[in-house]
Amino acid sequence: MRLLRLLAGLSTVLAAAWAVDNGLQKEVTWDNGSLLVNGERVIIMSGEFHYQRLPVPELWLDVFQKFKANGMNTVSFYFFWSYHSASRGKYDFTTPGKDIQRLFDLANEAGLYVIARPGPYCNAETNGGGLALWGSDGSMGSLRTSDETYHRAWSEWIAEVGAIIAKNQITNGGPVILTQVENELQQTRYDPENTLVKYMIQIEDAFKEAGLIVPTSHNEKGFRGKSWSTDYNNVGGAVDIYGLDSYPGGMSCTNPNSGFSLPYTYYQWFHDVSPSQPEYLPEFEGGWFQPWNGFFYDQCQAEHSPEFADVFYKGIVAQRATLLNLYVAFGGTNWGHSAAPVVYTSYDYAAPLRETREIQDKFKQYKLLTLFTRVSQGLTNTIMETNGTGVAVDSSEIWTWVLKNRESNARFYLAQHNTTSSRAITDFSITVSTSGGDVTVPNLRLAGRQSRWVVTDYSIGNETLLYSTAEVLTYGIFDHPVVVFYLREGQTGQFAFKGSKNVTFSTYGAKNDIKTAPTGNGFTYTQAKGSTVAQFSNGVLAYLVDIPSAWTFFAPPTTSNPTVQPNDQVFVFGPYLVRTADVDGDIVSLIGDNVNSTAIEVYAGKGVSTISWNGAKLETKKTAYGSLTASIPGSEDREISLPALTNFKVADSLPEASPSYNDKNWIVANKTTTLSPVKPLTLPVLFSSDYKFYTGAKIYRGYFDGGSVTGANITAQGGVAAGWNAWLNGKFVGYHPGNASLQSTTGTFSFKGANLTAKNNVLTIVTDYTGHDQTSTGPAGVGNPRGLLGAQLQGGSFSQWKIQGNAGGENNIDPVRGPMNEGGLHGERLGWHLPGFDTSKWAAEGPVTDGVKGAGIKWFTTSFDLDIDQDLDVPLGIEVDAPSGTIARVLIFMNGYQYGKFIPHIGPQKRFPIPPGIVNTRGSNTLSLAIWAQTEAGAKLSTLKLIQYGKYQSGFGFDKIDGKSLQPAWEDRSRYA
């Protein structure tokens, strides 16, 4: 063992000597094989996480522990400028959901490296692509260029956020190992005078000025360009490590047989564009988003399938990728108005970790790869020895990738169908090269959408697998090597030990037919249901497990180092989740979650005799082969009582429609010029951003004189799916329901039947909002105006316009919930959604029993209590529906947070998850609904109820969530009426 460690240390020294650094630090270096962190090669298996989309800091650790438990060693963060800066020159990095120092600390606690992506532009289907919304009035200049106006704007952001990131770099003892410069910015010209080249240089200089010295990266948008690589036409602006994003799966929510096509061109692409660097995919398909009027994620079964992970993620590693970030690994929720118009409230994304924080089968399957790459040092520095149809196999239906380690005889073969979407069952044999000569192994099978690793000269401590067609899940070094193999039930595996002769074995557990192989001097078996243990006379202990058993296997580290060595872990079979492990004397202490009471098996090495689960010592038995077994509790017998949502109070949330409404405190909209690159259709300018109202609904009151006006023409723009309504002197006169394909909508309506007066007629218009655009939406991205683009009278002209939006405009009067939570509806401005607002004088009506009569907006509020046991994780949500044909807009507020937007005539979302901390699982809650009926038919709900997604006995400590700090109570807002 000492010799192995000396050789490993020598290999590390030699690798570090050949590696490249950026001249600013030596903690993170690289070559064509992989990153080296502190001189040690590592395969980065990362997941994208957006803390903005989960504004409960305690739950960040919950997500990070689930990433780590499923084999990831890194988390990638976007930092959205829009979330932290409500107005020019002001930044918030301290309120709970924006405390990014805490974010870094929790990532460190979970044992994860961090890839930091501060923009300034992010995309990410977030409002304005992450650009500060105070620049949506055109004041930021020419976006994503070297324009000096834009330069001045974003430089301040990078200085502010960069200083915090810099303190958390690995060079300062923190977790940050990479920083990304901009995002998906395609290099269109290889010219040092090009504005994009200058822009990239500006950002890189700003990173350095902020103290960011770890390597930089970028994110190429698919196979659309060859941008910013030092190895390809570098005229300036190149980053240290080139990155390519890719979403090749083709999300189909109607036909599970469509899409599912993995390109076999990644290796060649990187070979051409960045041959001196490791292959990095900053965004590889963890799922895909769905638009308004699209599908809900639960319908998209192909994307949720564990087959996706088995084919796509193995397939990209087999093409030599050693830095892989799944976008997204956890999506979260577009609460408030944090979404760009291209998505609705949910950002579940069909990600491996569901929006409810539940582990999908796709994540369980991905874990079989991440735990393999974690201990497979041979994969960190390979050459592509060969690849192609029929390579090393006897079937023309199969494509094989063959990677060879540069420093040893270790090889990694991956067999996939030529057509990755194939559901064919294909039997084949494979001929592999080993240090002992070529070996042909028969009886392999690909059962449809499946990939299979075959390894040769694969070290497992002081023993080496000469070859194995049983897939290696992982191995550990305890008092002897323990290796875990997995196969689908009924499939055949074969393996042999290098240099070992006359090896005998004993088996335990599920009945299995393991026997000496007729060829290759090894052992062969057909995978049985469950788990079999084979104890070999050379000291190796092998678990032979089927896929369901592999999904319940965990290898929790006993170190906080993100790079986990084979001797820094314990093995656990059985639970839903193992978060952490610790060995102290003869006790192995596990913290985790479980669904149903189950047996647990732990391999922790010699001297350990007792299992502790979530702080309780268990009655522990020892098996004949040295593992420990016990029983752990589940949640199946734990009763959860969810109250009915009744006892609502109601108030009118559109008093502004009345001609007698007092709007003396409103802003007069009288601008005749605008910085926006989009010109108004009429004057005065009615773009809401010009008056510092950025998010949510806006309300306009246009005054005119004369009784001969016959109608009006209105053009509004609130983002796709946004609609609007108009009232003249209190009478409903027109609307547009919104359209999921139209950015702006126009309506012409008659004033026939309205009571016009000689003086001071008032046209009240309420415009909805689905976010500011990303730069991919022309003509101006985030600068595309919101509110009214134009308003004309037929037979007259407006004498004055007034506008009202969210309370306080850009003053961010509720900094905890942040600058995007509220819009300009009457109830929002007065804080009716906030805990503690007094509704005792309101009438008793309900959103299901009564609803809204005619076109209008009503506000419904109730309260309810929950008492969920503190050792349970019970993901909750609100389910709503409306009668067919209802044309309406519904906002759902929980304890002051707008956590759902339901548009029944557009859809698709009807279920809205709400995390603990936003909903109080042990205490009182305030629920508000704003129902905006867009037609005279009115609107009410047919369904409104609390729902439970799952139930998990947990040692996480959900009772420690500080809901009080997240839920500031109501204060008087009458000045914003």
CSV table of N, CA, C and O in Angstrom, one decimal, residues 13 19 31 200 244 248 250 268 291 360 404 407 437 457 553 577 600 677 722:
chain,number,residue,atom,x,y,z
A,13,VAL,N,3.1,14.7,-8.9
A,13,VAL,CA,4.2,15.7,-9.1
A,13,VAL,C,4.5,15.9,-10.6
A,13,VAL,O,4.7,17.0,-11.1
A,19,ALA,N,1.6,20.6,-16.3
A,19,ALA,CA,0.4,21.4,-16.4
A,19,ALA,C,0.6,22.9,-16.7
A,19,ALA,O,1.7,23.4,-16.4
A,31,ASP,N,-4.2,20.7,-18.4
A,31,ASP,CA,-3.6,20.3,-19.6
A,31,ASP,C,-4.8,19.7,-20.5
A,31,ASP,O,-5.9,19.8,-20.2
A,200,MET,N,-14.8,41.5,-24.3
A,200,MET,CA,-14.3,40.4,-23.6
A,200,MET,C,-13.0,40.8,-22.8
A,200,MET,O,-12.8,40.4,-21.7
A,244,LEU,N,-18.1,24.6,-24.2
A,244,LEU,CA,-19.1,24.4,-25.2
A,244,LEU,C,-20.4,23.9,-24.5
A,244,LEU,O,-20.4,22.9,-23.8
A,248,PRO,N,-28.5,18.4,-26.6
A,248,PRO,CA,-28.8,17.6,-27.8
A,248,PRO,C,-30.0,16.7,-27.8
A,248,PRO,O,-30.4,16.1,-28.8
A,250,GLY,N,-33.3,17.0,-27.3
A,250,GLY,CA,-34.6,17.3,-27.9
A,250,GLY,C,-35.7,16.9,-27.1
A,250,GLY,O,-36.2,15.8,-27.2
A,268,GLN,N,-14.2,15.5,-31.6
A,268,GLN,CA,-13.6,16.2,-32.8
A,268,GLN,C,-13.7,17.7,-32.6
A,268,GLN,O,-12.7,18.4,-33.0
A,291,PRO,N,-42.3,26.5,-22.4
A,291,PRO,CA,-42.8,27.9,-22.5
A,291,PRO,C,-44.3,28.0,-22.0
A,291,PRO,O,-45.0,27.0,-21.8
A,360,GLN,N,-34.9,12.5,-8.6
A,360,GLN,CA,-35.5,11.8,-9.8
A,360,GLN,C,-34.7,10.6,-10.1
A,360,GLN,O,-33.5,10.5,-9.8
A,404,LYS,N,-7.7,5.4,-23.8
A,404,LYS,CA,-6.5,4.8,-23.1
A,404,LYS,C,-5.8,5.8,-22.2
A,404,LYS,O,-5.6,6.9,-22.7
A,407,GLU,N,-0.6,7.2,-19.2
A,407,GLU,CA,0.5,6.8,-18.3
A,407,GLU,C,0.4,5.3,-17.9
A,407,GLU,O,1.3,4.8,-17.2
A,437,GLY,N,-2.6,-9.3,-22.8
A,437,GLY,CA,-3.0,-9.6,-24.2
A,437,GLY,C,-4.5,-9.4,-24.4
A,437,GLY,O,-5.3,-9.0,-23.5
A,457,ASP,N,-7.3,-3.2,-17.1
A,457,ASP,CA,-6.1,-2.8,-16.2
A,457,ASP,C,-6.6,-1.7,-15.3
A,457,ASP,O,-6.0,-0.6,-15.2
A,553,PHE,N,-27.6,2.8,-3.4
A,553,PHE,CA,-26.3,2.7,-2.9
A,553,PHE,C,-25.7,4.1,-2.8
A,553,PHE,O,-25.9,5.0,-3.7
A,577,LEU,N,-31.6,8.5,0.8
A,577,LEU,CA,-30.5,9.5,0.7
A,577,LEU,C,-29.6,9.3,1.9
A,577,LEU,O,-30.1,9.2,3.1
A,600,ILE,N,-30.7,-1.5,6.2
A,600,ILE,CA,-29.6,-0.8,5.7
A,600,ILE,C,-28.3,-1.6,5.9
A,600,ILE,O,-28.2,-2.3,6.9
A,677,PRO,N,-34.1,52.2,-27.4
A,677,PRO,CA,-33.8,52.1,-28.8
A,677,PRO,C,-35.1,51.8,-29.6
A,677,PRO,O,-35.2,51.9,-30.8
A,722,ALA,N,-48.7,38.0,-21.9
A,722,ALA,CA,-49.3,39.1,-21.1
A,722,ALA,C,-50.5,39.6,-21.8
A,722,ALA,O,-50.6,39.8,-23.0
